[in-house]
Coordinates of C-alpha atoms and ligand atoms in Angstrom, one line a residue:
M1 CA 33.8 13.0 151.4
K2 CA 35.4 14.9 153.7
N3 CA 36.2 18.5 152.7
F4 CA 39.5 19.2 151.7
N5 CA 42.6 21.9 150.5
Y6 CA 43.8 20.2 148.0
Y7 CA 47.7 22.8 147.0
T8 CA 50.7 20.9 144.3
P9 CA 52.5 24.4 143.5
T10 CA 56.0 21.9 142.1
R11 CA 56.2 22.0 138.3
V12 CA 57.0 18.9 137.8
V13 CA 59.7 17.9 134.7
F14 CA 59.4 14.1 134.3
G15 CA 61.6 12.3 132.0
K16 CA 64.5 10.9 130.0
D17 CA 67.5 13.9 130.3
A18 CA 65.4 16.5 132.9
E19 CA 67.9 17.0 134.4
S20 CA 69.3 19.6 131.5
Q21 CA 66.3 21.9 132.4
V22 CA 67.8 22.9 135.5
A23 CA 69.4 26.0 134.9
K24 CA 66.7 27.3 133.3
L25 CA 64.3 26.4 135.9
I26 CA 66.8 28.0 138.0
R27 CA 66.5 31.5 135.8
A28 CA 62.9 31.5 136.5
E29 CA 63.4 31.8 140.1
K30 CA 64.9 35.1 139.3
C31 CA 67.4 34.6 142.1
R32 CA 71.1 35.5 142.6
K33 CA 72.6 32.7 144.5
V34 CA 72.0 29.2 144.7
L35 CA 72.8 26.5 146.9
V36 CA 73.8 23.2 145.2
H37 CA 72.7 21.0 148.0
F38 CA 73.6 17.0 148.2
G39 CA 75.0 13.8 149.7
G40 CA 77.3 11.0 150.2
K41 CA 78.5 10.0 147.0
S42 CA 76.5 9.3 144.8
A43 CA 75.4 12.3 143.2
K44 CA 79.3 12.5 142.6
E45 CA 80.2 9.3 141.1
S46 CA 76.8 9.0 138.5
G47 CA 78.4 12.6 137.2
L48 CA 75.5 13.9 137.5
L49 CA 76.2 17.2 139.7
D50 CA 79.4 18.1 137.0
R51 CA 76.6 18.0 135.2
I52 CA 74.8 20.0 137.0
Y53 CA 77.5 22.3 137.9
H54 CA 78.2 22.7 134.3
S55 CA 74.8 24.0 133.2
L56 CA 75.6 26.1 136.6
N57 CA 78.5 28.2 134.6
E58 CA 77.3 27.9 131.2
A59 CA 74.0 29.7 132.3
G60 CA 75.8 32.1 134.0
I61 CA 74.4 31.7 137.7
D62 CA 76.4 32.4 140.3
Y63 CA 76.7 28.8 143.1
V64 CA 78.4 27.6 146.3
S65 CA 77.6 24.0 147.4
L66 CA 77.4 21.6 150.1
G67 CA 77.5 18.3 150.7
G68 CA 77.1 16.1 153.3
V69 CA 74.4 15.1 153.7
V70 CA 73.5 12.0 154.8
P71 CA 70.3 9.2 155.6
N72 CA 68.3 10.5 158.2
P73 CA 69.4 14.2 157.9
R74 CA 70.8 15.3 160.8
L75 CA 71.0 19.2 162.7
S76 CA 74.5 20.0 162.4
K77 CA 74.3 19.8 158.8
V78 CA 71.5 22.1 158.8
Y79 CA 72.7 24.2 160.5
E80 CA 76.0 24.3 158.5
G81 CA 73.9 24.8 155.1
I82 CA 72.3 28.2 157.1
A83 CA 75.9 29.7 158.0
L84 CA 76.6 29.6 154.6
C85 CA 73.9 30.2 153.2
K86 CA 73.7 33.8 155.5
K87 CA 77.5 33.9 154.4
E88 CA 77.5 33.4 150.8
K89 CA 73.5 35.4 150.3
V90 CA 72.0 32.5 148.8
D91 CA 68.4 33.6 147.8
F92 CA 67.2 29.5 146.5
L93 CA 68.5 25.7 147.1
L94 CA 69.5 23.1 144.5
A95 CA 69.0 20.1 146.7
V96 CA 70.3 17.1 144.8
G97 CA 69.9 14.0 146.1
G98 CA 66.8 12.0 148.1
G99 CA 64.4 12.8 150.7
S100 CA 66.9 13.6 153.0
V101 CA 68.6 16.7 150.7
I102 CA 65.2 17.8 150.0
D103 CA 64.9 17.7 153.6
S104 CA 68.2 18.9 154.2
A105 CA 67.5 21.8 152.2
K106 CA 64.1 22.8 153.3
A107 CA 65.7 22.7 156.2
I108 CA 67.7 25.6 155.9
G109 CA 65.8 27.2 153.7
Y110 CA 64.0 27.9 157.4
G111 CA 66.7 29.4 159.1
M112 CA 67.1 31.4 156.4
A113 CA 64.1 32.5 156.6
N114 CA 63.0 32.3 160.2
E115 CA 64.9 34.5 163.2
C116 CA 64.8 31.5 166.1
D117 CA 66.6 29.0 166.2
V118 CA 65.8 25.9 163.6
W119 CA 65.0 23.2 165.7
D120 CA 62.9 25.4 167.8
L121 CA 60.4 25.2 164.2
Y122 CA 60.5 21.7 164.4
S123 CA 60.6 20.9 168.3
K124 CA 56.9 23.2 167.8
K125 CA 57.9 25.8 170.5
M126 CA 57.7 28.4 166.9
R127 CA 55.8 28.2 163.6
P128 CA 57.3 28.9 160.5
S129 CA 56.4 32.6 158.5
G130 CA 58.2 31.6 155.8
C131 CA 61.2 29.2 153.6
L132 CA 63.7 30.2 151.3
P133 CA 62.8 28.6 147.3
V134 CA 63.9 24.7 147.6
G135 CA 63.9 23.4 143.9
A136 CA 64.6 19.6 143.8
V137 CA 66.7 16.7 141.0
L138 CA 65.1 13.2 142.9
T139 CA 68.2 10.3 142.4
I140 CA 65.6 7.7 144.5
A141 CA 62.2 7.4 144.8
A142 CA 60.5 6.6 148.6
A143 CA 60.0 10.2 150.3
G144 CA 58.0 12.4 148.4
S145 CA 59.1 15.2 149.7
E146 CA 59.5 16.4 145.9
M147 CA 56.0 17.4 146.3
S148 CA 55.1 18.1 149.8
D149 CA 54.3 19.9 152.4
S150 CA 56.9 17.9 154.5
S151 CA 60.2 17.8 155.7
V152 CA 62.1 15.1 158.4
I153 CA 65.3 16.7 161.1
T154 CA 66.8 14.7 163.0
N155 CA 68.4 16.5 166.5
D156 CA 72.2 14.4 166.5
T157 CA 72.5 16.2 170.3
T158 CA 69.0 14.8 171.7
W159 CA 69.0 12.1 168.7
Q160 CA 65.4 13.1 168.3
K161 CA 63.8 12.7 164.7
R162 CA 60.7 16.1 164.3
G163 CA 58.7 16.4 160.9
L164 CA 57.5 20.1 160.0
S165 CA 54.3 20.0 157.5
T166 CA 54.3 23.6 155.9
D167 CA 53.6 24.9 152.6
Y168 CA 55.8 27.2 152.3
A169 CA 58.2 24.5 151.7
R170 CA 56.9 22.7 148.9
C171 CA 59.3 22.2 145.6
R172 CA 59.3 25.8 143.9
F173 CA 60.4 22.7 140.5
A174 CA 61.0 19.0 140.7
V175 CA 63.5 17.5 138.2
L176 CA 62.3 13.7 138.0
N177 CA 64.6 11.3 135.6
P178 CA 64.3 7.9 136.5
E179 CA 67.1 7.0 134.4
L180 CA 69.2 8.5 137.6
T181 CA 68.0 5.7 140.1
Y182 CA 69.8 3.3 138.2
T183 CA 72.5 3.4 139.8
L184 CA 70.4 2.4 143.7
P185 CA 71.4 0.2 145.3
A186 CA 68.6 -2.7 145.5
Y187 CA 67.6 -2.8 149.9
Q188 CA 67.4 1.7 149.0
T189 CA 65.1 0.3 146.1
A190 CA 63.3 -1.3 148.1
C191 CA 62.7 0.3 150.7
G192 CA 61.7 3.8 149.1
C193 CA 58.8 1.6 147.2
V194 CA 57.7 0.3 150.5
D195 CA 57.5 4.2 151.8
I196 CA 55.8 5.4 148.7
L197 CA 53.0 2.4 149.6
M198 CA 53.1 3.5 153.2
H199 CA 52.1 6.9 152.2
T200 CA 49.0 5.6 150.4
M201 CA 48.8 2.8 153.4
E202 CA 48.6 5.6 155.6
R203 CA 45.9 7.4 154.1
Y204 CA 44.1 4.5 153.0
F205 CA 43.6 3.3 156.2
T206 CA 40.8 5.8 157.3
T207 CA 37.3 5.3 158.9
D208 CA 35.6 7.2 156.2
N209 CA 34.5 5.0 153.6
D210 CA 33.2 8.1 151.5
A211 CA 35.2 8.9 149.4
E212 CA 35.7 6.6 146.3
L213 CA 37.5 8.0 143.6
T214 CA 40.5 8.8 146.2
D215 CA 40.0 5.2 147.1
E216 CA 40.6 4.0 143.3
I217 CA 43.5 6.3 142.6
S218 CA 45.2 4.5 146.2
E219 CA 44.5 1.7 144.8
A220 CA 45.9 2.3 141.0
L221 CA 48.7 3.4 142.9
M222 CA 49.5 1.0 145.8
R223 CA 48.8 -1.7 142.5
T224 CA 51.0 -0.2 140.5
V225 CA 53.9 -0.2 142.7
L226 CA 53.1 -3.4 143.8
H227 CA 53.8 -4.9 140.4
N228 CA 56.8 -2.4 139.4
A229 CA 58.7 -3.0 142.5
R230 CA 58.7 -6.8 142.1
V231 CA 60.4 -5.9 138.7
L232 CA 63.2 -3.7 139.8
V233 CA 64.2 -7.0 141.7
D234 CA 65.3 -9.0 138.2
S235 CA 65.6 -5.7 136.3
P236 CA 66.4 -2.8 137.9
R237 CA 67.2 -0.9 134.7
D238 CA 63.8 -1.1 133.4
Y239 CA 62.8 1.7 132.6
T240 CA 59.2 1.7 132.3
A241 CA 59.7 0.3 135.8
R242 CA 61.3 2.6 137.6
A243 CA 59.3 5.7 135.3
E244 CA 56.1 4.1 137.1
I245 CA 57.6 4.0 140.7
M246 CA 59.5 7.1 140.6
W247 CA 55.7 8.7 139.4
A248 CA 54.2 6.8 142.6
G249 CA 56.6 8.2 144.5
S250 CA 55.4 11.7 143.6
L251 CA 51.8 11.4 144.2
A252 CA 51.6 9.0 147.0
H253 CA 53.0 11.9 149.1
N254 CA 51.2 15.1 147.4
G255 CA 47.8 15.0 148.7
L256 CA 46.2 13.8 146.3
T257 CA 45.8 10.0 147.8
G258 CA 44.5 11.5 151.5
C259 CA 41.7 14.1 149.4
G260 CA 38.5 14.0 151.5
R261 CA 39.2 11.5 154.2
A262 CA 41.1 11.3 157.9
G263 CA 44.5 9.4 157.8
D264 CA 46.3 8.0 160.1
W265 CA 50.5 7.7 160.2
A266 CA 50.7 5.8 163.0
S267 CA 53.5 3.6 161.3
H268 CA 55.4 6.7 160.6
Q269 CA 55.5 8.0 164.0
L270 CA 56.2 5.1 165.4
E271 CA 59.2 4.3 162.7
H272 CA 60.7 8.0 163.0
E273 CA 61.7 6.9 166.9
L274 CA 63.1 3.8 165.4
S275 CA 65.3 5.1 162.7
G276 CA 65.3 8.0 165.3
M277 CA 66.9 5.8 167.8
F278 CA 68.6 3.7 165.4
D279 CA 69.8 5.1 162.2
V280 CA 68.0 2.8 160.4
A281 CA 66.6 3.1 156.5
H282 CA 63.0 5.1 156.8
G283 CA 61.1 2.1 154.1
A284 CA 62.8 -0.2 156.0
G285 CA 61.9 0.5 159.4
L286 CA 58.3 1.3 157.9
A287 CA 58.8 -2.8 156.7
A288 CA 59.3 -3.7 160.3
I289 CA 56.8 -1.5 161.8
W290 CA 53.6 -1.8 159.7
G291 CA 52.4 -6.3 160.0
S292 CA 52.2 -5.5 163.9
W293 CA 50.0 -2.6 163.4
A294 CA 47.3 -3.5 161.1
R295 CA 47.2 -6.8 163.6
Y296 CA 47.3 -4.5 166.5
V297 CA 44.9 -2.2 165.6
Y298 CA 42.2 -4.0 161.5
R299 CA 39.1 -4.2 163.9
T300 CA 38.6 -0.7 164.5
N301 CA 37.4 -1.2 160.8
A302 CA 37.8 -4.9 158.9
E303 CA 36.2 -4.0 156.2
R304 CA 38.2 -1.3 155.0
F305 CA 41.4 -4.3 155.1
A306 CA 39.0 -6.2 153.8
R307 CA 39.0 -5.1 150.5
F308 CA 42.4 -3.4 151.2
A309 CA 43.5 -7.9 150.6
V310 CA 41.0 -7.6 147.5
K311 CA 41.3 -4.5 145.5
V312 CA 44.8 -3.8 145.8
M313 CA 47.0 -7.3 147.4
G314 CA 44.7 -9.5 144.7
I315 CA 42.7 -11.8 147.1
S316 CA 39.9 -13.0 146.2
E317 CA 36.3 -12.6 148.1
K318 CA 35.4 -15.5 148.9
A319 CA 38.1 -16.2 150.6
G320 CA 36.4 -15.8 153.8
N321 CA 34.9 -13.0 156.2
A322 CA 35.8 -9.7 156.3
E323 CA 38.6 -10.4 159.7
Q324 CA 39.8 -14.0 157.8
L325 CA 40.0 -11.2 154.4
A326 CA 41.4 -8.5 157.0
L327 CA 44.9 -10.9 157.8
E328 CA 45.4 -12.4 154.5
G329 CA 45.2 -9.2 153.3
I330 CA 48.7 -8.0 155.9
S331 CA 50.5 -11.1 155.6
A332 CA 49.9 -11.1 151.7
M333 CA 51.7 -7.1 151.9
E334 CA 54.1 -9.5 154.5
R335 CA 54.8 -12.0 151.7
F336 CA 55.6 -9.4 149.2
Y337 CA 58.4 -7.2 152.1
H338 CA 60.3 -10.4 151.7
E339 CA 59.7 -11.0 147.9
I340 CA 61.4 -8.1 148.1
G341 CA 64.5 -7.7 150.8
M342 CA 62.2 -5.8 153.4
P343 CA 62.4 -6.7 156.8
T344 CA 58.5 -7.7 158.7
S345 CA 60.6 -7.2 162.1
I346 CA 62.2 -5.3 163.9
S347 CA 65.4 -7.7 164.4
E348 CA 64.7 -8.5 161.1
L349 CA 66.7 -4.7 161.6
G350 CA 69.4 -6.2 163.3
I351 CA 67.8 -4.7 166.7
S352 CA 67.1 -6.7 169.3
L353 CA 64.4 -4.2 171.3
T354 CA 64.5 -4.5 175.2
E355 CA 61.6 -3.9 177.4
E356 CA 63.5 -0.3 178.5
Q357 CA 64.2 0.5 174.3
C358 CA 59.9 0.1 173.8
R359 CA 59.2 2.2 176.3
L360 CA 61.7 4.7 175.3
L361 CA 60.8 4.4 172.2
A362 CA 57.0 5.0 173.2
Y363 CA 58.3 7.3 175.9
H364 CA 59.7 9.7 173.2
C365 CA 56.6 8.6 170.3
S366 CA 54.1 9.6 173.2
F367 CA 56.4 13.3 173.2
E368 CA 56.8 12.6 176.8
G369 CA 53.4 11.0 176.9
T370 CA 51.6 14.0 175.9
R371 CA 50.1 12.8 172.9
T372 CA 48.2 10.0 171.2
I373 CA 48.8 9.1 167.6
G374 CA 46.9 7.0 164.7
G375 CA 43.1 8.8 162.8
F376 CA 41.9 5.2 162.3
R377 CA 42.9 4.2 165.9
V378 CA 43.9 6.5 167.9
L379 CA 46.9 5.5 170.0
T380 CA 47.7 4.9 173.4
Q381 CA 51.4 5.6 174.9
E382 CA 50.4 2.0 175.7
D383 CA 49.3 1.1 172.9
M384 CA 52.8 2.9 171.1
E385 CA 54.8 0.7 173.6
Q386 CA 52.6 -2.6 172.9
I387 CA 52.8 -2.6 168.8
Y388 CA 56.8 -2.2 169.0
R389 CA 56.8 -5.3 172.1
L390 CA 55.0 -7.0 169.1
A391 CA 56.9 -5.9 166.3
R392 CA 60.0 -7.4 168.0
Ligands
NZQ1 O1 74.1 10.3 150.0 P1 74.4 9.2 148.6 O2 75.2 8.9 148.3 O3 74.0 10.2 147.7 O4 73.5 7.7 149.1 C1 72.3 8.1 149.3 C2 71.2 7.4 150.3 O5 72.7 6.7 151.1 C3 71.5 6.6 148.7 N1 70.9 7.2 147.3 C4 70.1 7.8 146.2 N2 69.9 8.2 145.5 C5 70.7 7.2 144.7 C6 71.8 6.5 145.7 N3 72.8 5.6 145.8 C7 73.1 5.4 143.8 N4 72.6 6.5 143.3 C8 71.5 7.0 143.3 N5 70.6 7.4 142.6 O6 69.7 6.2 148.9 C9 70.5 6.6 150.7 C10 69.0 6.9 151.1 O7 68.2 8.3 149.7 P2 67.9 9.1 151.3 O8 67.8 10.7 151.1 O9 68.5 9.2 153.3 O10 66.3 8.8 150.9 P3 64.4 8.8 150.7 O11 64.4 9.5 150.1 O12 63.9 7.3 151.0 O13 64.9 9.8 152.3 C11 64.8 9.4 153.9 C12 64.7 10.7 154.3 O14 63.3 11.0 154.1 C13 62.1 11.1 155.5 C14 62.6 10.1 156.0 O15 62.2 10.2 157.7 C15 64.3 9.6 156.0 O16 64.7 11.2 156.8 N6 60.9 11.7 155.2 C16 60.2 12.4 154.5 C17 59.4 12.8 153.6 C18 59.0 14.6 153.4 N7 59.5 14.8 153.5 O17 57.8 14.6 152.7 C19 58.5 11.9 153.9 C20 58.6 10.2 154.5 O18 57.9 9.9 154.9 C21 59.7 10.5 154.7 O19 60.0 10.7 156.8
ZN2 ZN1 57.2 8.5 154.8

């Protein structure tokens, strides 16, 4: 098992009506003024925002609000948030929404705590030295931002999508009420389930085979998501299934399923370019690319893919040798993606990728030819281009 540093400072308040504790959680932060940050319309329409405003008013907590965060959250909204927070002397950020809203709040927090242009942090020109505290009321189980150290922002001038990961941006608290996810469209529920699976798969597909407990935790998490994602296709208001998925979403990306081994993350890097260029939902983009990545790399450690086939996808170990099992497992995951309404190719996202676009995506993904990606198998710019081509 590799050495590791596991840090999860986020307080999780989980269950029905959990959002009623928001004012108490914020009060404990001893802040002066809060920015309530939210997305398009879902939190307004569900009445969640009104309930939160009401509880802040009752508790005498001063706040301003800023909505309009879109999926694949934009840098321009982050700048707007920083300007508002400076003007209003905000010192705590409350994100009410999904990964996009939480990531936008984290970026505003970085912008407030660092003198430089916040994009310099995401483009890695500068390192941050802090972030304003962030709390989250989660409305979609997916990105895991509520417990992760990451945020991902799209520059709406250059259409580059870049992530920034530091412990400064770990949420102080995450309020997780599975009932808040009842209103999700089926497509978003499915995108979320793919992202949750992928956060574990990115850590599971590794050349390190000696972290048994982490493997077993990961396999249980993935089986739980596979089962409950299927339940939600027919029963979107099944509380137990929503609860299992929501908790899996946080655990899949708080570091637990990566302890003691090196991860891969190539599919995420490939997908970020896709959603940066075409504005597709992150989970759908991952589903579209994963099978092509998997077939391209599985021979690096076919035994690991075979284990995945048997222990996660339920394929009999008698079905063949490691290579055959590996391929069976990949196909089974793709069948699952289709079952829940997800694509397994870029064309199923409604995009006909040209040769030139394959080249451009790989060029961006390799940071203009200056980096490789992937830990399971290291991928060069040419490999990336080839995977985009295969995923068409
Ligand atoms: O804007 P509203 O109206 O709220 O609609 C949202 C949005 O259209 C809707 N939605 C959210 N909760 C809802 C709801 N609709 C009805 N009822 C509800 N309860 O769902 C849509 C998607 O929301 P979004 O926040 O974009 O989804 P998600 O949580 O999947 O976040 C995606 C973003 O997170 C990034 C992705 O790249 C993408 O930009 N990621 C962030 C990570 C992190 N910070 O650790 C890791 C991930 O790998 C990922 O890259
Ligand atoms: Zn993801």
